[in-house]
Coordinates of C-alpha atoms in Angstrom, one line a residue:
X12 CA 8.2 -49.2 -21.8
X13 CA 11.3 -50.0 -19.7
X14 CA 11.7 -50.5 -16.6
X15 CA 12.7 -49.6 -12.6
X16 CA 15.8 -51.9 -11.1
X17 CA 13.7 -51.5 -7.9
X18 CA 11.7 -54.6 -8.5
X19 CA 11.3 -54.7 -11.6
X20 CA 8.5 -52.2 -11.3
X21 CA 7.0 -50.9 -15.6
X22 CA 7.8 -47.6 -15.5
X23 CA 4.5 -46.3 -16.8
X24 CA 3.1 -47.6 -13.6
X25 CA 5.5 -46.2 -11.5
X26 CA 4.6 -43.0 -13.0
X27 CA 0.9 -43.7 -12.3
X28 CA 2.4 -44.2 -8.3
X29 CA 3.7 -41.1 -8.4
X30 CA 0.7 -38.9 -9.7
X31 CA -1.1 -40.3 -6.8
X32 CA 1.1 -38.4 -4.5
X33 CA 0.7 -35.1 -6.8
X34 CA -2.8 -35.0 -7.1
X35 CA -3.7 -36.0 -3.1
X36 CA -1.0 -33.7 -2.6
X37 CA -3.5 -30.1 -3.4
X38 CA -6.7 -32.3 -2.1
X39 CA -4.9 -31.7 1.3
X40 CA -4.5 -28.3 0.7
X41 CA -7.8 -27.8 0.2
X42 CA -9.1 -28.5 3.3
X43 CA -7.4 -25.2 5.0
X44 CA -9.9 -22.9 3.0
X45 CA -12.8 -25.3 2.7
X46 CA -15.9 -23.2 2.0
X47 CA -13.9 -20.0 0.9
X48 CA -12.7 -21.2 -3.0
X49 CA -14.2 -21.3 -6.1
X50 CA -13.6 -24.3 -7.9
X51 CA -12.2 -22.5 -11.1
X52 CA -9.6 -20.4 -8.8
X53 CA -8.4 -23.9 -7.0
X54 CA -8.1 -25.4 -10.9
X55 CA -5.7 -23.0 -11.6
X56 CA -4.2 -23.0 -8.2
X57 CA -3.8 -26.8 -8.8
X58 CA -1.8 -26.2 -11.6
X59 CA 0.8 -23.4 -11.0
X60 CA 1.0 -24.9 -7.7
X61 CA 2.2 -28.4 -8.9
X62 CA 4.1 -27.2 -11.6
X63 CA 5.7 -24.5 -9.5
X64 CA 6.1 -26.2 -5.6
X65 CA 5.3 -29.8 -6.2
X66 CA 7.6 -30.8 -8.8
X67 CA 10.6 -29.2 -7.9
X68 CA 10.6 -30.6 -4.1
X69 CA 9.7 -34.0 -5.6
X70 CA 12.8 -33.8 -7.5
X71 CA 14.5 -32.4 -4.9
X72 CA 13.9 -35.4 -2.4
X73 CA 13.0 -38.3 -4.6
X74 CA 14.9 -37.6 -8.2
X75 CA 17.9 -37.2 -6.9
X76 CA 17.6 -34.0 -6.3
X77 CA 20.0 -32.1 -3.6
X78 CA 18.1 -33.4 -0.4
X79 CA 18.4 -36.6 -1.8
X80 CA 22.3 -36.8 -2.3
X81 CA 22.3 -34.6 1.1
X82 CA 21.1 -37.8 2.2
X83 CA 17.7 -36.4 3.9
X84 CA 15.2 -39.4 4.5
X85 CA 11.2 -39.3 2.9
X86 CA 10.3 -43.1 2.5
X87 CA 6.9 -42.1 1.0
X88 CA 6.2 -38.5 1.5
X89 CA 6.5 -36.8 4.7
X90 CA 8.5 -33.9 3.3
X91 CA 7.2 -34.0 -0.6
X92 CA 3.5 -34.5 0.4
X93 CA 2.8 -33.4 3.9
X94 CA 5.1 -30.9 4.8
X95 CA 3.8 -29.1 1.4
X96 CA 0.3 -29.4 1.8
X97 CA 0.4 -28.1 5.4
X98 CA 2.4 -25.3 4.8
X99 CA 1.1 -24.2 1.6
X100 CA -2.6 -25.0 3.4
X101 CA -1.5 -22.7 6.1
X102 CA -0.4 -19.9 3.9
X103 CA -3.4 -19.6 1.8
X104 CA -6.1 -20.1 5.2
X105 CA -3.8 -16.9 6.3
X106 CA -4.6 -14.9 2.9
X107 CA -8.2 -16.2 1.8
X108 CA -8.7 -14.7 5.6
X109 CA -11.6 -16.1 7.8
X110 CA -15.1 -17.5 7.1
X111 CA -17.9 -14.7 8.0
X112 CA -19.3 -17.3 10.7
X113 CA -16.1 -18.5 11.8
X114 CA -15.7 -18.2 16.0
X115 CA -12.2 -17.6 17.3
X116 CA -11.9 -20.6 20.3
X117 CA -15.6 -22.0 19.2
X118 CA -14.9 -25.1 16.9
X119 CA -17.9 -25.6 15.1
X120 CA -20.1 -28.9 15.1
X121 CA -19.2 -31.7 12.8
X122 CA -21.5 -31.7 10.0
X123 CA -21.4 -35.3 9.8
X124 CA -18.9 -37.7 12.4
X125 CA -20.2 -40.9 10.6
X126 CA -18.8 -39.7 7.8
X127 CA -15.5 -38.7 9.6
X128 CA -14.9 -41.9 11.1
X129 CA -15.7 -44.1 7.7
X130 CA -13.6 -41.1 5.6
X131 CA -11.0 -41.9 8.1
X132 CA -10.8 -45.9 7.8
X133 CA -10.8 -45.7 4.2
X134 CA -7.7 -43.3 4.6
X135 CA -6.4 -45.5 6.6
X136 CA -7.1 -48.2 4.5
X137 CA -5.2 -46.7 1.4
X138 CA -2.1 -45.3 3.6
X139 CA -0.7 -49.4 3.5
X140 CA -1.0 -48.8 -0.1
X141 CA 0.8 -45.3 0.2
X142 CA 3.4 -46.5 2.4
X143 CA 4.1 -50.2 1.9
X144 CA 3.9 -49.5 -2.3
X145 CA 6.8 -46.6 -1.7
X146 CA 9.2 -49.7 -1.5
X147 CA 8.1 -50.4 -4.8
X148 CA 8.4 -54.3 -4.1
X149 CA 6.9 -57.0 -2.2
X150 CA 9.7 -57.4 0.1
X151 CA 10.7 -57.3 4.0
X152 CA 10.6 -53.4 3.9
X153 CA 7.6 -53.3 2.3
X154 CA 6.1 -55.3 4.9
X155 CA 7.9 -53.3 7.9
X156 CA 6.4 -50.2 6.5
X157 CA 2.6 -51.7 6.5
X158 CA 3.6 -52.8 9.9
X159 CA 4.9 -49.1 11.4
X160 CA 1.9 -47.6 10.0
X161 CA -0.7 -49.3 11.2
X162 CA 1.1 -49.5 14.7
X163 CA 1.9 -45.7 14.7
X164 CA -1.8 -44.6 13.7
X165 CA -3.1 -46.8 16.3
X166 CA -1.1 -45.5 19.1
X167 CA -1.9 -41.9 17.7
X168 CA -5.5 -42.7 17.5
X169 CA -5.7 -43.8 21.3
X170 CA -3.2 -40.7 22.6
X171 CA -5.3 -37.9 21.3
X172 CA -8.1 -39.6 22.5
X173 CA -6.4 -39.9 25.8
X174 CA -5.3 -36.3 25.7
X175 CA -9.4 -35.2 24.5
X176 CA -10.7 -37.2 27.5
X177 CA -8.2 -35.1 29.8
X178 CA -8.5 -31.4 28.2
X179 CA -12.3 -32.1 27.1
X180 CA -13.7 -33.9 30.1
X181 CA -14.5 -36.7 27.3
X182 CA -13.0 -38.6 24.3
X183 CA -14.3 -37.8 21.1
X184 CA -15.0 -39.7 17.6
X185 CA -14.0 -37.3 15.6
X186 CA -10.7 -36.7 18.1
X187 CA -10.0 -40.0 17.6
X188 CA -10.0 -39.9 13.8
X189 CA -7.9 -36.9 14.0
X190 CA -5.5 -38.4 15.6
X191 CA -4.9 -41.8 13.7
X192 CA -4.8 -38.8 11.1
X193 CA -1.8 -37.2 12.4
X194 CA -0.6 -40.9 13.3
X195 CA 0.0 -41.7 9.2
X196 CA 1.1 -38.7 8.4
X197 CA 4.2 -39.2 10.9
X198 CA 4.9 -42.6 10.3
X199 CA 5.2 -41.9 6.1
X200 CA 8.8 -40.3 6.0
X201 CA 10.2 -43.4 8.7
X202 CA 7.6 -46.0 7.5
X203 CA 10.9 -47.7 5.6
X204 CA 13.8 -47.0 8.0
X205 CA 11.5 -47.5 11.7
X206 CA 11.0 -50.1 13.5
X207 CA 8.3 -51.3 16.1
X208 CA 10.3 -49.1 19.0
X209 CA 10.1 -45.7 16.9
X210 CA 6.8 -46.2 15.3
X211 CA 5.6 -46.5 19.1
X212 CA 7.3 -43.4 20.1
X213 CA 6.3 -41.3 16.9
X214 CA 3.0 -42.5 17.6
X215 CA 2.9 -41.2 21.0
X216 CA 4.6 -38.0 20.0
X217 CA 3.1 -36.3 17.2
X218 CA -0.4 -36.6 18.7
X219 CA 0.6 -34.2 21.6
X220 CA 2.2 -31.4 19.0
X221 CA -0.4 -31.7 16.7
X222 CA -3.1 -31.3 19.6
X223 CA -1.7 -28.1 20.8
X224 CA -1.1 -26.7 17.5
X225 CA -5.0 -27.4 17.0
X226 CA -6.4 -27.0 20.2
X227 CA -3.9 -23.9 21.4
X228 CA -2.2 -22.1 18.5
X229 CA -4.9 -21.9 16.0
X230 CA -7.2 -19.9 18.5
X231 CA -4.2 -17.8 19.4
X232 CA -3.1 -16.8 16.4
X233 CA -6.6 -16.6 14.9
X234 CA -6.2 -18.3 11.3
X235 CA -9.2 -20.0 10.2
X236 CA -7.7 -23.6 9.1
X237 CA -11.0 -25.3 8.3
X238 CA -10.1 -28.8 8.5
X239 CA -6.6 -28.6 10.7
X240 CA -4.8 -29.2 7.0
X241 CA -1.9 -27.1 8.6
X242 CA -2.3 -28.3 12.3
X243 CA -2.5 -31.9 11.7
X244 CA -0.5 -32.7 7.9
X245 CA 2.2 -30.1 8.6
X246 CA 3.1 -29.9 11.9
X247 CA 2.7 -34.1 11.6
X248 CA 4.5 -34.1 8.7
X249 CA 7.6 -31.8 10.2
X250 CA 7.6 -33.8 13.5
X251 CA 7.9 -37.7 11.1
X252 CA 10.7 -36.0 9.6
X253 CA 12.4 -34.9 12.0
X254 CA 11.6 -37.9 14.4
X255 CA 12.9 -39.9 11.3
X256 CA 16.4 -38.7 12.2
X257 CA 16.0 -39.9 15.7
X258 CA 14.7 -43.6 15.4
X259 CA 16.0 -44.8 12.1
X260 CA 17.8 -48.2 12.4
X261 CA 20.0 -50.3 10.3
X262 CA 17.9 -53.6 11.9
X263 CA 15.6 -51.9 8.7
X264 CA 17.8 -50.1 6.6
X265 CA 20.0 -52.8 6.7
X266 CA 24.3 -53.2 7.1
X267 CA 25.4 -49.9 6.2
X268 CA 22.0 -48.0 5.9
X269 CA 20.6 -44.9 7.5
X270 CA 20.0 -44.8 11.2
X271 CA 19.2 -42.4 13.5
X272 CA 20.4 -40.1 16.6
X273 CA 19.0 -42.8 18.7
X274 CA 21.8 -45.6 17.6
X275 CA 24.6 -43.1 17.3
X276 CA 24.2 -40.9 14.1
X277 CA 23.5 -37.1 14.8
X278 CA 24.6 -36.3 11.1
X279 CA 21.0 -38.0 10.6
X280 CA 19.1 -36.0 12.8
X281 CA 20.7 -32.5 11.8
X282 CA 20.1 -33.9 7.5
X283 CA 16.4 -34.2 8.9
X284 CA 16.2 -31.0 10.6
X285 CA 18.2 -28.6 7.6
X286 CA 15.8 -30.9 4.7
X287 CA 12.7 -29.8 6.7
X288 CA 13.4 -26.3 7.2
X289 CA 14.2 -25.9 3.6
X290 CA 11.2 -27.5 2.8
X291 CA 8.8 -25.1 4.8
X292 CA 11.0 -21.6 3.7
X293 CA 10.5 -23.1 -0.4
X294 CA 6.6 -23.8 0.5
X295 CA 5.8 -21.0 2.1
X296 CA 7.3 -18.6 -0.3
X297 CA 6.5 -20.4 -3.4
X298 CA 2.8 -21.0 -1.9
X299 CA 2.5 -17.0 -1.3
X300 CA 3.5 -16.2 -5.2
X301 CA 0.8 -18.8 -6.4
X302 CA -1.5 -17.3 -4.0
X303 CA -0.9 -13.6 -5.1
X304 CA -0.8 -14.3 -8.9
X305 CA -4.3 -16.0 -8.4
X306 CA -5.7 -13.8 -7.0
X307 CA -4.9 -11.2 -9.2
X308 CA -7.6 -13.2 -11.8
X309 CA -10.0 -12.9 -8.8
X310 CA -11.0 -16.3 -9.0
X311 CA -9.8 -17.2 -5.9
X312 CA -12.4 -17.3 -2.9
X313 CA -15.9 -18.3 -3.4
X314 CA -18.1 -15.2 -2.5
X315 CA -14.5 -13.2 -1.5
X316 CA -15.9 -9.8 -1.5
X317 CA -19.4 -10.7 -0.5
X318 CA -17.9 -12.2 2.6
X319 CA -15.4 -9.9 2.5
X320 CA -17.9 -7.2 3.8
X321 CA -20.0 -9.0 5.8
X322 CA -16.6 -9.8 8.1
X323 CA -15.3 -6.7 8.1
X324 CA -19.0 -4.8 9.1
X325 CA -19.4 -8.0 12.1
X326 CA -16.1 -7.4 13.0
X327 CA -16.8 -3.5 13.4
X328 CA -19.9 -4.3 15.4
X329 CA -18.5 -6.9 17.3
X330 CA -15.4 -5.4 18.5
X331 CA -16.3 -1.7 18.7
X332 CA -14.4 -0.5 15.9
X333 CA -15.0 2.8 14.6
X334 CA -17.3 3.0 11.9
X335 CA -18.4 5.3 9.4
X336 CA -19.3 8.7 8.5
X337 CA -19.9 9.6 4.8
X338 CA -19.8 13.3 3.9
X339 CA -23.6 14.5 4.7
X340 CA -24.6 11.1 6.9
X341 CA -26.3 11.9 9.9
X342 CA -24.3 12.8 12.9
X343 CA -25.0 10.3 15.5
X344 CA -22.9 8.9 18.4
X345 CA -23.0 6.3 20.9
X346 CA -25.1 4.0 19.0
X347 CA -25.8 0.9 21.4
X348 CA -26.0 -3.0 20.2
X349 CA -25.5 -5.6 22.6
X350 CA -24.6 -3.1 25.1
X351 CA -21.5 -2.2 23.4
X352 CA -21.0 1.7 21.6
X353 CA -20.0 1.7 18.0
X354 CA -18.8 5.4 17.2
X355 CA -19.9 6.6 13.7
X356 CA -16.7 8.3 12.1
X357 CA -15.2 9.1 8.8
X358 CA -12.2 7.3 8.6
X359 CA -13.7 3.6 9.6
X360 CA -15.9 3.7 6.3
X361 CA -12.4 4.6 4.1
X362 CA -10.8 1.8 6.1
X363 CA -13.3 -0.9 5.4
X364 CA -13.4 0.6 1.5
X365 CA -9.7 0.6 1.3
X366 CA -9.9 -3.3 2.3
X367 CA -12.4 -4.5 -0.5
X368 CA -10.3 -2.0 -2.8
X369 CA -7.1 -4.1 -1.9
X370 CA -9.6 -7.3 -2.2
X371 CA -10.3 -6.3 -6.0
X372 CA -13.9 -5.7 -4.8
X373 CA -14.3 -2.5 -6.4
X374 CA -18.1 -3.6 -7.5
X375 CA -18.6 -4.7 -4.1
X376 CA -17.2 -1.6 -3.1
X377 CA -19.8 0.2 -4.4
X378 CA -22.7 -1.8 -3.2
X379 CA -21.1 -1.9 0.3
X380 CA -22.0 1.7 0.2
X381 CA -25.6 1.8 -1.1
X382 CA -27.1 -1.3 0.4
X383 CA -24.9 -3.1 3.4
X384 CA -24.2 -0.3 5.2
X385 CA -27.4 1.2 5.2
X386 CA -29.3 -1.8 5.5
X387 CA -27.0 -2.5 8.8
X388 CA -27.4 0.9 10.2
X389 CA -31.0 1.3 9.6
X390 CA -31.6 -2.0 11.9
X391 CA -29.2 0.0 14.7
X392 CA -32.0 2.5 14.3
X393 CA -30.2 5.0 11.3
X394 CA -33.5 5.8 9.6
X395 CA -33.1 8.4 7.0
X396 CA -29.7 9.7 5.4
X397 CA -29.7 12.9 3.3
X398 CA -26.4 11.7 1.0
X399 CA -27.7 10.4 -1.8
X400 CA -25.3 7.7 -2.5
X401 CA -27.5 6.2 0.2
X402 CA -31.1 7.0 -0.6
X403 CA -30.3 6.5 -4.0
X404 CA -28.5 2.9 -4.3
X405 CA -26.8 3.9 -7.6
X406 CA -23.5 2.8 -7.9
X407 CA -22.3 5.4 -10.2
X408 CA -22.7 8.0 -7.1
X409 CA -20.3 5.3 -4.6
X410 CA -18.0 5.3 -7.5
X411 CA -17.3 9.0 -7.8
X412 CA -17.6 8.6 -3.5
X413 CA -14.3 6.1 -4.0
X414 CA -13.1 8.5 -6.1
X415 CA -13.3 11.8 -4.2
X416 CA -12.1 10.5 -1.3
X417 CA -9.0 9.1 -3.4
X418 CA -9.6 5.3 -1.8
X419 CA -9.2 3.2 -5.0

């Protein structure tokens, strides 16, 4: 084996480093469309998506790649790791579409905080090894990156505390953990060009963003990011970067180094800024292709069409949408359920067909026809319908329904 000049690192090691970073790298992802994936669609996602977005922005920023010579700064990942995971996380919580009990602005209960707070110090644990090993010696920047990061987290930890107790009336564990969260992923990209001064003031700002992306954005734009994958990795990982550009100093870098807006370089800042947005256009459309192309195998979402329907019918209930009307159904109007009126028509049924057609869920389709519907109608007080795609159940009948009303 031969080896790296930086410190006389053994290169297979160094390649074991790096496929640390690939493989946490979709393990982030994952946490956007927890509960909506089945394991064999996110194996295959896991591969075209490293092979296709992963290793090209790696090269990119650490292989000497274009970023690299542009002179854009990512001491151990901000760009490669974060920045990916939360925009690719984002883009596929937008497609896989909601969880069927998910609650626009009602956050559901932590299934297990003790669990949060020890899964958080054992991230934060491991980040000295992600940061302070990205110098790949035992040296003085090695040290200044375990330094920032444990400095930036903790400052992060305590502001989004602080910010929970003001918004929330009180401070939360889990707030807390999500904060030292957004705290690391900040500090990675300026962990090795920082000092004490900017880990402080990234520490203090990335909290705030990341807050009201969680707390404000998500319920106003209504995408279901499970675990804040997009809220807290991306928007922390675009504000490091960018912040990188403001508060790098030569006291780290050293004579003739990289430093920031703050100490006099601009170039730095705009490198940062033009590095990032690249990043996020290549993710995003990259991510969408992967996304599309798996699920075309319909492997994607765990229980996709099954929860598929039961979101779209909740969602017709729930918002007074119009429903449906199949040739033959029982005329009836006005139907009351909560003290809201949900209009039986013909083109609502079509509409919520045409969505499980676009879903691939032809299958589920069909039984959408002979069981959901009735079965949700009947408890609205339907009783008795004389097509017989209904009082029959047999799918070959809500197959040649599809058919004639030219749907699929």
């Amino acid at each position: 084996t031969g080896s790296l000049s930086a410190g006389n690192i053994p290169e297979l090691i160094f390649v074991l480093f790096q496929c640390m970073f690939a493989i946490i790298t979709p393990a982030l992802i994952l946490g956007a469309f927890a509960e909506r994936i089945k394991f064999s669609g996110f194996l295959l996602f896991t591969v075209l998506w490293s092979i296709l977005v992963y290793i090209p922005m790696a090269h990119w920023v650490w292989g000497g790649g274009f970023l690299q010579q542009m002179g854009a700064i990512d001491f151990a990942g901000g760009t490669v790791v974060h920045i990916n995971a939360g925009i690719s996380a984002l883009v596929m919580a937008i497609m896989a579409g909601k969880r069927s009990d998910y609650k626009i602005g009602h956050p559901m209960t932590p299934h297990n905080i003790t669990f949060v707070f020890l899964g958080t110090a054992f991230l934060w644990l491991g980040w000295f090894g992600f940061n302070a090993g990205s110098g790949l010696n035992a040296d003085g920047i090695a040290a200044n990156a375990f330094l920032v990061t444990h400095l930036a987290t903790c400052v992060a930890a305590l502001t989004w505390m602080a910010v929970d107790w003001i918004h929330n009336k009180k401070p939360t564990t889990v707030g807390a953990c999500t904060g030292a969260v957004s705290g690391l992923v900040a500090i990675t990209p300026a962990a090795g060009t920082v000092d004490i001064v900017g880990a402080f003031f990234i520490g203090l700002i990335t909290p705030l963003i990341c807050f009201y992306m969680v707390a404000v954005i998500k319920p106003r734009f209504k995408y279901d990011d499970t675990l804040d994958a997009f809220g807290v990795h991306g928007i922390g990982g675009i504000v490091g970067s960018i912040l990188t550009g403001v508060f790098a100093t030569q006291f780290i870098s050293g004579e003739g180094g990289v430093k920031g807006a703050l100490y006099g370089d601009w170039h730095q800042l705009w490198i940062q800024i033009i590095a990032t947005v690249i990043s996020i256009v290549f993710r995003g459309v990259n991510r969408f292709i992967v996304q599309r192309t798996v699920l075309r195998f319909q492997i994607i979402r765990n229980g996709f069409c099954r929860e598929g329907v039961a979101h779209i019918v909740e969602g017709v209930l729930d918002h007074s949408f119009q429903l449906v009307d199949l040739p033959h159904l029982i005329a009836l109007n006005n139907i009351r359920e909560d003290r809201r009126v949900v209009n039986i028509t013909h083109d609502s049924v079509d509409l919520v067909l045409r969505k499980l057609l676009q879903m691939r869920c032809r299958e589920t389709a069909q039984a959408y026809i002979v069981s959901k519907l009735r079965l949700r109608l009947s408890n609205l007080g339907i009783l008795a319908f004389e097509h017989q795609v209904l009082v029959k159940g047999q799918s070959e009948d809500a197959e040649r329904y599809i058919s004639s009303r030219q749907i699929g």
